[in-house]
């Protein structure tokens, strides 16, 4: 059974940086996708970044504007989302999600992912 555990959220001042972690366990596939989403109160879950684990290719949603970076630490099977120049609009619950396959046309659709972490709250405020 796939399990994902996020960490690294917290209160950050505007302009600050943050690195979220997603520890993944239980995967048995060689070709899968890991993505980061966020959801603010009253809004839909929004896709941010995705990595195709088989080849390491990275994909970013248009709204990210170059401030987000997804990466992987292979030895620990841990994935990261680094966020720079945080703004109050980044305040949300952040989730990582996994899919046993990678299909580019579906990576921003939450229904494509079969396992989710519990989320980590990020609050950007002075």
JSON list of C-alpha atoms in Angstrom, two decimals:
[
{"chain": "A", "resi": 1, "resn": "UNK", "atom": "CA", "xyz": [0.00, 0.00, 0.00]},
{"chain": "A", "resi": 2, "resn": "UNK", "atom": "CA", "xyz": [1.39, 3.37, -1.04]},
{"chain": "A", "resi": 3, "resn": "UNK", "atom": "CA", "xyz": [1.82, 5.91, 1.72]},
{"chain": "A", "resi": 4, "resn": "UNK", "atom": "CA", "xyz": [2.82, 9.54, 1.43]},
{"chain": "A", "resi": 5, "resn": "UNK", "atom": "CA", "xyz": [3.70, 11.80, 4.33]},
{"chain": "A", "resi": 6, "resn": "UNK", "atom": "CA", "xyz": [4.19, 15.53, 3.87]},
{"chain": "A", "resi": 7, "resn": "UNK", "atom": "CA", "xyz": [6.13, 17.80, 6.17]},
{"chain": "A", "resi": 8, "resn": "UNK", "atom": "CA", "xyz": [7.77, 21.20, 6.20]},
{"chain": "A", "resi": 9, "resn": "UNK", "atom": "CA", "xyz": [4.82, 23.55, 6.29]},
{"chain": "A", "resi": 10, "resn": "UNK", "atom": "CA", "xyz": [4.46, 26.45, 8.66]},
{"chain": "A", "resi": 11, "resn": "UNK", "atom": "CA", "xyz": [4.18, 30.19, 9.01]},
{"chain": "A", "resi": 12, "resn": "UNK", "atom": "CA", "xyz": [6.40, 32.14, 6.63]},
{"chain": "A", "resi": 13, "resn": "UNK", "atom": "CA", "xyz": [6.77, 35.85, 6.00]},
{"chain": "A", "resi": 14, "resn": "UNK", "atom": "CA", "xyz": [6.10, 37.24, 2.53]},
{"chain": "A", "resi": 15, "resn": "UNK", "atom": "CA", "xyz": [9.19, 36.97, 0.37]},
{"chain": "A", "resi": 16, "resn": "UNK", "atom": "CA", "xyz": [10.43, 33.96, 2.29]},
{"chain": "A", "resi": 17, "resn": "UNK", "atom": "CA", "xyz": [11.27, 30.47, 1.11]},
{"chain": "A", "resi": 18, "resn": "UNK", "atom": "CA", "xyz": [10.06, 27.05, 2.12]},
{"chain": "A", "resi": 19, "resn": "UNK", "atom": "CA", "xyz": [10.85, 23.45, 1.24]},
{"chain": "A", "resi": 20, "resn": "UNK", "atom": "CA", "xyz": [8.13, 20.87, 1.64]},
{"chain": "A", "resi": 21, "resn": "UNK", "atom": "CA", "xyz": [8.94, 17.17, 1.85]},
{"chain": "A", "resi": 22, "resn": "UNK", "atom": "CA", "xyz": [6.97, 14.12, 0.77]},
{"chain": "A", "resi": 23, "resn": "UNK", "atom": "CA", "xyz": [8.16, 10.73, 2.00]},
{"chain": "A", "resi": 24, "resn": "UNK", "atom": "CA", "xyz": [6.87, 7.94, -0.21]},
{"chain": "A", "resi": 25, "resn": "UNK", "atom": "CA", "xyz": [6.73, 4.26, 0.70]},
{"chain": "A", "resi": 26, "resn": "UNK", "atom": "CA", "xyz": [5.08, 1.13, -0.63]},
{"chain": "A", "resi": 27, "resn": "UNK", "atom": "CA", "xyz": [5.58, 1.74, -4.33]},
{"chain": "A", "resi": 28, "resn": "UNK", "atom": "CA", "xyz": [6.13, -1.30, -6.52]},
{"chain": "A", "resi": 29, "resn": "UNK", "atom": "CA", "xyz": [6.02, 0.33, -9.96]},
{"chain": "A", "resi": 30, "resn": "UNK", "atom": "CA", "xyz": [8.96, 1.59, -11.98]},
{"chain": "A", "resi": 31, "resn": "UNK", "atom": "CA", "xyz": [7.05, 4.22, -13.87]},
{"chain": "A", "resi": 32, "resn": "UNK", "atom": "CA", "xyz": [5.02, 6.56, -11.77]},
{"chain": "A", "resi": 33, "resn": "UNK", "atom": "CA", "xyz": [4.23, 10.18, -11.13]},
{"chain": "A", "resi": 34, "resn": "UNK", "atom": "CA", "xyz": [4.52, 12.32, -8.04]},
{"chain": "A", "resi": 35, "resn": "UNK", "atom": "CA", "xyz": [2.80, 15.67, -7.92]},
{"chain": "A", "resi": 36, "resn": "UNK", "atom": "CA", "xyz": [2.23, 18.54, -5.56]},
{"chain": "A", "resi": 37, "resn": "UNK", "atom": "CA", "xyz": [-1.16, 20.17, -5.20]},
{"chain": "A", "resi": 38, "resn": "UNK", "atom": "CA", "xyz": [-2.53, 22.82, -2.91]},
{"chain": "A", "resi": 39, "resn": "UNK", "atom": "CA", "xyz": [-5.96, 23.81, -1.74]},
{"chain": "A", "resi": 40, "resn": "UNK", "atom": "CA", "xyz": [-6.96, 27.09, -0.18]},
{"chain": "A", "resi": 41, "resn": "UNK", "atom": "CA", "xyz": [-10.22, 27.48, 1.76]},
{"chain": "A", "resi": 42, "resn": "UNK", "atom": "CA", "xyz": [-13.17, 27.73, -0.59]},
{"chain": "A", "resi": 43, "resn": "UNK", "atom": "CA", "xyz": [-11.07, 26.93, -3.67]},
{"chain": "A", "resi": 44, "resn": "UNK", "atom": "CA", "xyz": [-10.51, 23.85, -5.79]},
{"chain": "A", "resi": 45, "resn": "UNK", "atom": "CA", "xyz": [-7.43, 21.71, -5.43]},
{"chain": "A", "resi": 46, "resn": "UNK", "atom": "CA", "xyz": [-4.75, 23.16, -7.71]},
{"chain": "A", "resi": 47, "resn": "UNK", "atom": "CA", "xyz": [-1.90, 21.26, -9.37]},
{"chain": "A", "resi": 48, "resn": "UNK", "atom": "CA", "xyz": [1.54, 22.87, -8.98]},
{"chain": "A", "resi": 49, "resn": "UNK", "atom": "CA", "xyz": [4.35, 20.55, -10.04]},
{"chain": "A", "resi": 50, "resn": "UNK", "atom": "CA", "xyz": [4.80, 16.99, -11.20]},
{"chain": "A", "resi": 51, "resn": "UNK", "atom": "CA", "xyz": [7.74, 14.68, -11.73]},
{"chain": "A", "resi": 52, "resn": "UNK", "atom": "CA", "xyz": [7.85, 11.63, -13.97]},
{"chain": "A", "resi": 53, "resn": "UNK", "atom": "CA", "xyz": [9.89, 9.35, -11.77]},
{"chain": "A", "resi": 54, "resn": "UNK", "atom": "CA", "xyz": [11.01, 7.04, -14.59]},
{"chain": "A", "resi": 55, "resn": "UNK", "atom": "CA", "xyz": [13.02, 9.74, -16.36]},
{"chain": "A", "resi": 56, "resn": "UNK", "atom": "CA", "xyz": [13.06, 12.63, -13.90]},
{"chain": "A", "resi": 57, "resn": "UNK", "atom": "CA", "xyz": [11.25, 15.05, -16.19]},
{"chain": "A", "resi": 58, "resn": "UNK", "atom": "CA", "xyz": [9.53, 17.89, -14.37]},
{"chain": "A", "resi": 59, "resn": "UNK", "atom": "CA", "xyz": [6.34, 19.74, -15.19]},
{"chain": "A", "resi": 60, "resn": "UNK", "atom": "CA", "xyz": [4.95, 22.94, -13.74]},
{"chain": "A", "resi": 61, "resn": "UNK", "atom": "CA", "xyz": [1.55, 24.55, -13.86]},
{"chain": "A", "resi": 62, "resn": "UNK", "atom": "CA", "xyz": [1.37, 27.92, -15.60]},
{"chain": "A", "resi": 63, "resn": "UNK", "atom": "CA", "xyz": [0.36, 29.63, -12.36]},
{"chain": "A", "resi": 64, "resn": "UNK", "atom": "CA", "xyz": [3.63, 28.63, -10.67]},
{"chain": "A", "resi": 65, "resn": "UNK", "atom": "CA", "xyz": [5.56, 31.40, -12.45]},
{"chain": "A", "resi": 66, "resn": "UNK", "atom": "CA", "xyz": [8.98, 29.89, -11.86]},
{"chain": "A", "resi": 67, "resn": "UNK", "atom": "CA", "xyz": [8.82, 30.09, -8.07]},
{"chain": "A", "resi": 68, "resn": "UNK", "atom": "CA", "xyz": [8.35, 26.38, -7.44]},
{"chain": "A", "resi": 69, "resn": "UNK", "atom": "CA", "xyz": [10.83, 23.53, -7.94]},
{"chain": "A", "resi": 70, "resn": "UNK", "atom": "CA", "xyz": [10.06, 19.84, -7.60]},
{"chain": "A", "resi": 71, "resn": "UNK", "atom": "CA", "xyz": [12.90, 17.43, -6.91]},
{"chain": "A", "resi": 72, "resn": "UNK", "atom": "CA", "xyz": [13.70, 13.98, -5.60]},
{"chain": "A", "resi": 73, "resn": "UNK", "atom": "CA", "xyz": [16.26, 12.53, -3.24]},
{"chain": "A", "resi": 74, "resn": "UNK", "atom": "CA", "xyz": [16.66, 9.05, -4.64]},
{"chain": "A", "resi": 75, "resn": "UNK", "atom": "CA", "xyz": [18.27, 7.33, -1.68]},
{"chain": "A", "resi": 76, "resn": "UNK", "atom": "CA", "xyz": [15.44, 8.34, 0.64]},
{"chain": "A", "resi": 77, "resn": "UNK", "atom": "CA", "xyz": [12.59, 8.12, -1.88]},
{"chain": "A", "resi": 78, "resn": "UNK", "atom": "CA", "xyz": [11.63, 11.57, -0.75]},
{"chain": "A", "resi": 79, "resn": "UNK", "atom": "CA", "xyz": [10.27, 14.29, -2.96]},
{"chain": "A", "resi": 80, "resn": "UNK", "atom": "CA", "xyz": [10.47, 18.01, -2.37]},
{"chain": "A", "resi": 81, "resn": "UNK", "atom": "CA", "xyz": [8.71, 21.17, -3.37]},
{"chain": "A", "resi": 82, "resn": "UNK", "atom": "CA", "xyz": [10.79, 24.29, -2.92]},
{"chain": "A", "resi": 83, "resn": "UNK", "atom": "CA", "xyz": [8.92, 27.58, -3.03]},
{"chain": "A", "resi": 84, "resn": "UNK", "atom": "CA", "xyz": [10.64, 30.95, -3.33]},
{"chain": "A", "resi": 85, "resn": "UNK", "atom": "CA", "xyz": [9.37, 34.48, -2.86]},
{"chain": "A", "resi": 86, "resn": "UNK", "atom": "CA", "xyz": [6.25, 33.40, -1.04]},
{"chain": "A", "resi": 87, "resn": "UNK", "atom": "CA", "xyz": [3.18, 35.62, -1.24]},
{"chain": "A", "resi": 88, "resn": "UNK", "atom": "CA", "xyz": [0.03, 35.61, 0.89]},
{"chain": "A", "resi": 89, "resn": "UNK", "atom": "CA", "xyz": [-1.86, 33.96, -1.97]},
{"chain": "A", "resi": 90, "resn": "UNK", "atom": "CA", "xyz": [0.33, 30.88, -1.48]},
{"chain": "A", "resi": 91, "resn": "UNK", "atom": "CA", "xyz": [-1.43, 30.22, 1.82]},
{"chain": "A", "resi": 92, "resn": "UNK", "atom": "CA", "xyz": [-3.03, 26.79, 1.51]},
{"chain": "A", "resi": 93, "resn": "UNK", "atom": "CA", "xyz": [-2.88, 23.16, 2.50]},
{"chain": "A", "resi": 94, "resn": "UNK", "atom": "CA", "xyz": [-0.22, 21.48, 0.37]},
{"chain": "A", "resi": 95, "resn": "UNK", "atom": "CA", "xyz": [-0.50, 17.83, -0.66]},
{"chain": "A", "resi": 96, "resn": "UNK", "atom": "CA", "xyz": [1.66, 15.36, -2.50]},
{"chain": "A", "resi": 97, "resn": "UNK", "atom": "CA", "xyz": [0.04, 12.64, -4.55]},
{"chain": "A", "resi": 98, "resn": "UNK", "atom": "CA", "xyz": [1.14, 9.57, -6.48]},
{"chain": "A", "resi": 99, "resn": "UNK", "atom": "CA", "xyz": [-0.01, 7.68, -9.53]},
{"chain": "A", "resi": 100, "resn": "UNK", "atom": "CA", "xyz": [1.26, 4.28, -10.71]},
{"chain": "A", "resi": 101, "resn": "UNK", "atom": "CA", "xyz": [1.52, 5.57, -14.25]},
{"chain": "A", "resi": 102, "resn": "UNK", "atom": "CA", "xyz": [2.54, 8.83, -15.91]},
{"chain": "A", "resi": 103, "resn": "UNK", "atom": "CA", "xyz": [0.24, 10.43, -18.49]},
{"chain": "A", "resi": 104, "resn": "UNK", "atom": "CA", "xyz": [1.10, 14.02, -19.26]},
{"chain": "A", "resi": 105, "resn": "UNK", "atom": "CA", "xyz": [-2.40, 15.08, -20.27]},
{"chain": "A", "resi": 106, "resn": "UNK", "atom": "CA", "xyz": [-3.79, 14.12, -16.86]},
{"chain": "A", "resi": 107, "resn": "UNK", "atom": "CA", "xyz": [-1.12, 15.36, -14.46]},
{"chain": "A", "resi": 108, "resn": "UNK", "atom": "CA", "xyz": [-3.14, 18.40, -13.27]},
{"chain": "A", "resi": 109, "resn": "UNK", "atom": "CA", "xyz": [-6.29, 16.35, -12.68]},
{"chain": "A", "resi": 110, "resn": "UNK", "atom": "CA", "xyz": [-6.53, 15.29, -9.00]},
{"chain": "A", "resi": 111, "resn": "UNK", "atom": "CA", "xyz": [-8.59, 12.25, -10.01]},
{"chain": "A", "resi": 112, "resn": "UNK", "atom": "CA", "xyz": [-5.53, 10.86, -11.83]},
{"chain": "A", "resi": 113, "resn": "UNK", "atom": "CA", "xyz": [-3.78, 10.21, -8.52]},
{"chain": "A", "resi": 114, "resn": "UNK", "atom": "CA", "xyz": [-4.58, 7.15, -6.43]},
{"chain": "A", "resi": 115, "resn": "UNK", "atom": "CA", "xyz": [-2.79, 8.03, -3.19]},
{"chain": "A", "resi": 116, "resn": "UNK", "atom": "CA", "xyz": [-2.52, 11.27, -1.23]},
{"chain": "A", "resi": 117, "resn": "UNK", "atom": "CA", "xyz": [-0.72, 12.47, 1.82]},
{"chain": "A", "resi": 118, "resn": "UNK", "atom": "CA", "xyz": [-2.49, 14.09, 4.74]},
{"chain": "A", "resi": 119, "resn": "UNK", "atom": "CA", "xyz": [-1.34, 17.59, 3.76]},
{"chain": "A", "resi": 120, "resn": "UNK", "atom": "CA", "xyz": [0.83, 20.24, 5.36]},
{"chain": "A", "resi": 121, "resn": "UNK", "atom": "CA", "xyz": [-0.37, 23.78, 6.02]},
{"chain": "A", "resi": 122, "resn": "UNK", "atom": "CA", "xyz": [1.54, 26.74, 4.64]},
{"chain": "A", "resi": 123, "resn": "UNK", "atom": "CA", "xyz": [0.61, 30.20, 5.87]},
{"chain": "A", "resi": 124, "resn": "UNK", "atom": "CA", "xyz": [2.24, 33.29, 4.40]},
{"chain": "A", "resi": 125, "resn": "UNK", "atom": "CA", "xyz": [1.73, 36.31, 6.59]},
{"chain": "A", "resi": 126, "resn": "UNK", "atom": "CA", "xyz": [3.66, 39.13, 8.19]}
]
